[in-house]
Amino acid sequence: MRLAYYPGCALHGSSNDYEQSLRACLGKLEVEPQEIKEWICCGATAAHALNHKLSIALPARNLALAEQQGFEDMLAPCPMCSMQLLKAAKLMDEDAGLRREISTVIEAEASGRVKVLNLIQVFQRIGLDRIKPAVKKPLADLKPACYYGCLLTRPPDVVKFDDPEQPRSMEAIMAVLGAKPVDWNYRTECCGAGMTMAKEETVLELSQRILADAQQHGANCLVTACPMCHVNLDMKQGDTEKRYGVRFGLPVYYLTDLVGLALGISPEELGIDRHFVKVRRPLEPVPNAAKEPALGVAKGPHVPV
Amino acid sequence: MLWTFSAGCGIITCTDGHDRLERCVLHGCHIAPAFVTPTETTVPVESSAAGNASSCVLTAILTPTRWTVCYQCGKCTAGCPVAAAVDMAPNQIVRALQLGNFEKAMTSDAIWACVSCQTCSTRCPQSVDCAGIMDALREVSLRRGLASPAQKTVVAFQQAFLNNIRRNGRLDEIELIAEFKFRALPSERSLGFLLKDAGLAPQLQKRHKLHLRGEKVKDRAVVRRIFERCGDGKHA
């Protein structure tokens, strides 16, 4: 699979453990995403909050670059980036005048040929039926709370992915890995996203609700496909515990961590040792442990095939 | 100057001869066709100069959000993760706009406390893009200097972020934090705020997550030109 890779700023910044995990995991599945040359920031919340036109132009430039470099598919593992890219593509598809205007602004043209994929969609592309036989160490001891956050599924008319209220695509992957994802309520609630620095109390409050709900529903870890969610739930978990006088101790994995572990990649190769919440030994995969089917999956209509 | 509120549809148009024009002669801003409507049954609403100047731009960029069709079911507010902690709930913001009270919405704390999670827009039975309304309000509120003083820290962060991208093409985290702290310090006025995240540095360093020098794209001139064409100068 020839796949353009748009890392976005987070994966080249303090969330570089996500990139390490992603490269190790996809490499094992023989997918080598190629970084788009000269990619620029998508503008994130700052652009859409302060300058609408800029929030279309910045992602559009990246779409145009991917196209110029001969790609048809583009992985954006950060949901903020992928949503911004998809939104720019959608707005330009709907309005030829806007496409012309933006082309002048960005000194390139994004014709709309490049398809933007999130991480889960790349796994679906590879095929869960191909991943299943490659599982060497089933994650039988793991009861992950699959956390989608906001932008993987929202806004639905932009991202057109899974069900915005009851997504199941991550649970389906977990089932293939032999883990037992829990049913819980906060899978699509917001963790406070980019407010980590500017309004820390919002992040701690929202993260506290998410972690508490995961714990109450018997999860022994969380799994996410978003660098910002990981920062708020992992790096900030200690601060959250301190502020609310509670103890969670819930490891937070990237989706690629768990797929990687199941494929037999070591935690160090995946960068799991660089997370903040200590991963306790018992939570690590036990080779060839119980093989009973996972609970709570495959019952919704949104299980991808 | 008067603004009129056409009863029934909630559409606001300018009465100083600016309606039926593509471009507002007073402010030079574009008026979307949806707002160039005949004003048969009109109730004049007088408001302050600042409110008027802003609403002209606002109505244009608000058009795609379908703000006029909200019927106040409150689903946006029910799902909003920060509604309980802000001065105006999402449905109240939309109502204020429909009643022509643009200034109240633009000066609210709520628009800056919004985390852009898109839950409101996703659940709206009328397909009102409430999150898009928040974006439009933030943009115009900042441009007109109406942003709530209580929310200076959030504004400072977003401005520092855009300045950073404008300079480097990609985010330089340390530079961002430095500029953000510098900008927000006058309103925060505490040493604690200045040093709050300093303790994190060794933790990040230990995990190889700290980059003393951020990445830069080679062609930074094009980034700057993009910003300029989008009317986004340096945030002073």
XYZ file of C-alpha atoms in Angstrom, chain B residues 22-182:
161
model
C -23.165 42.209 -2.510
C -20.802 44.312 -0.522
C -21.572 46.491 2.433
C -20.665 50.053 1.413
C -19.995 51.101 4.964
C -17.718 48.319 6.124
C -16.566 46.791 2.877
C -17.540 43.314 3.968
C -19.388 40.781 1.871
C -23.045 40.200 2.571
C -24.232 36.714 1.823
C -27.227 36.480 -0.532
C -29.301 34.839 2.210
C -29.262 38.103 4.048
C -30.130 40.300 1.123
C -33.834 39.919 1.631
C -36.774 42.272 1.434
C -37.678 43.613 4.835
C -41.443 43.976 4.790
C -42.331 43.485 8.413
C -39.455 45.039 10.204
C -38.824 46.053 13.744
C -35.930 48.499 14.030
C -33.382 47.465 16.602
C -30.896 50.052 17.743
C -27.607 48.917 19.119
C -24.192 50.352 19.774
C -21.731 51.217 17.041
C -19.408 48.335 17.888
C -22.240 45.838 17.697
C -23.380 47.152 14.333
C -19.998 47.146 12.691
C -19.443 43.565 13.757
C -22.819 42.189 12.851
C -22.344 43.092 9.201
C -19.328 40.809 8.910
C -20.862 38.308 11.232
C -24.035 37.693 9.295
C -21.947 36.921 6.239
C -19.704 34.338 7.855
C -22.561 32.910 9.890
C -24.639 32.020 6.839
C -23.370 28.449 6.342
C -24.091 27.625 9.995
C -27.898 27.832 9.514
C -28.152 29.841 12.746
C -31.558 31.246 11.879
C -33.389 27.907 11.981
C -32.620 27.012 15.612
C -35.866 26.283 17.492
C -34.314 26.121 20.962
C -34.645 22.436 21.779
C -31.486 22.662 23.875
C -29.867 19.456 22.646
C -26.614 21.337 22.015
C -26.468 22.492 25.594
C -27.400 19.086 26.987
C -24.382 17.535 25.304
C -21.928 20.399 25.789
C -19.062 19.346 28.087
C -18.437 22.906 29.302
C -21.979 24.382 29.339
C -22.311 24.063 33.107
C -19.233 26.184 33.671
C -19.881 29.108 31.314
C -21.867 32.343 31.297
C -23.973 31.505 28.230
C -25.004 28.029 27.104
C -24.786 27.228 23.367
C -28.541 27.575 22.824
C -28.480 30.959 24.571
C -25.722 32.135 22.245
C -27.789 31.199 19.189
C -30.851 32.893 20.653
C -28.928 36.074 21.336
C -27.923 36.174 17.668
C -31.477 35.608 16.492
C -32.617 38.501 18.656
C -29.953 40.716 17.133
C -27.855 40.861 20.277
C -24.568 40.178 18.521
C -22.496 42.033 21.032
C -23.699 39.938 23.951
C -22.641 36.785 22.128
C -19.327 38.212 20.993
C -18.318 39.440 24.442
C -19.322 36.219 26.212
C -16.835 33.978 28.008
C -18.550 30.932 26.544
C -17.183 31.319 23.020
C -13.620 30.996 24.362
C -14.417 28.233 26.824
C -15.834 26.135 23.970
C -13.542 23.137 23.344
C -14.692 22.662 19.708
C -15.724 19.056 20.376
C -18.484 19.301 17.710
C -21.064 17.519 19.883
C -23.566 20.383 19.497
C -23.342 20.419 15.691
C -23.511 16.618 15.539
C -26.700 16.358 17.580
C -28.654 19.366 16.277
C -31.961 18.198 14.770
C -32.024 21.342 12.615
C -28.449 20.864 11.365
C -27.345 24.136 12.867
C -23.544 24.145 12.990
C -23.286 25.462 16.499
C -19.532 24.799 16.717
C -19.180 26.811 13.494
C -21.113 29.654 15.124
C -18.585 29.649 17.968
C -15.741 29.874 15.435
C -17.399 32.778 13.615
C -18.030 34.624 16.870
C -14.456 34.156 18.030
C -13.046 35.382 14.743
C -15.126 38.554 14.575
C -14.987 39.207 18.299
C -11.202 39.197 18.206
C -11.025 41.323 15.069
C -13.275 43.924 16.666
C -11.509 43.858 20.018
C -14.604 42.530 21.781
C -13.092 39.359 23.273
C -13.936 38.943 26.936
C -11.045 40.197 29.114
C -11.638 37.217 31.416
C -10.649 34.896 28.570
C -7.350 36.568 27.689
C -5.339 33.454 28.480
C -7.169 31.342 25.904
C -6.958 34.126 23.328
C -3.247 34.488 24.043
C -2.690 30.773 23.466
C -4.473 30.724 20.116
C -2.647 33.844 18.943
C 0.729 32.492 20.029
C -0.079 29.268 18.168
C -0.838 31.047 14.890
C 2.209 33.287 15.189
C 4.329 30.199 15.664
C 2.976 28.492 12.559
C 3.367 31.707 10.610
C 7.062 31.840 11.513
C 8.012 28.154 11.293
C 5.393 26.410 9.187
C 5.246 23.763 11.924
C 4.737 24.038 15.647
C 7.741 24.661 17.845
C 6.438 23.637 21.261
C 8.977 25.407 23.446
C 8.680 28.604 21.453
C 4.878 28.332 21.701
C 4.962 27.954 25.475
C 7.377 30.867 25.821
C 5.279 33.200 23.681
C 2.047 32.072 25.338
C 3.400 32.706 28.842
C 4.738 36.079 27.787
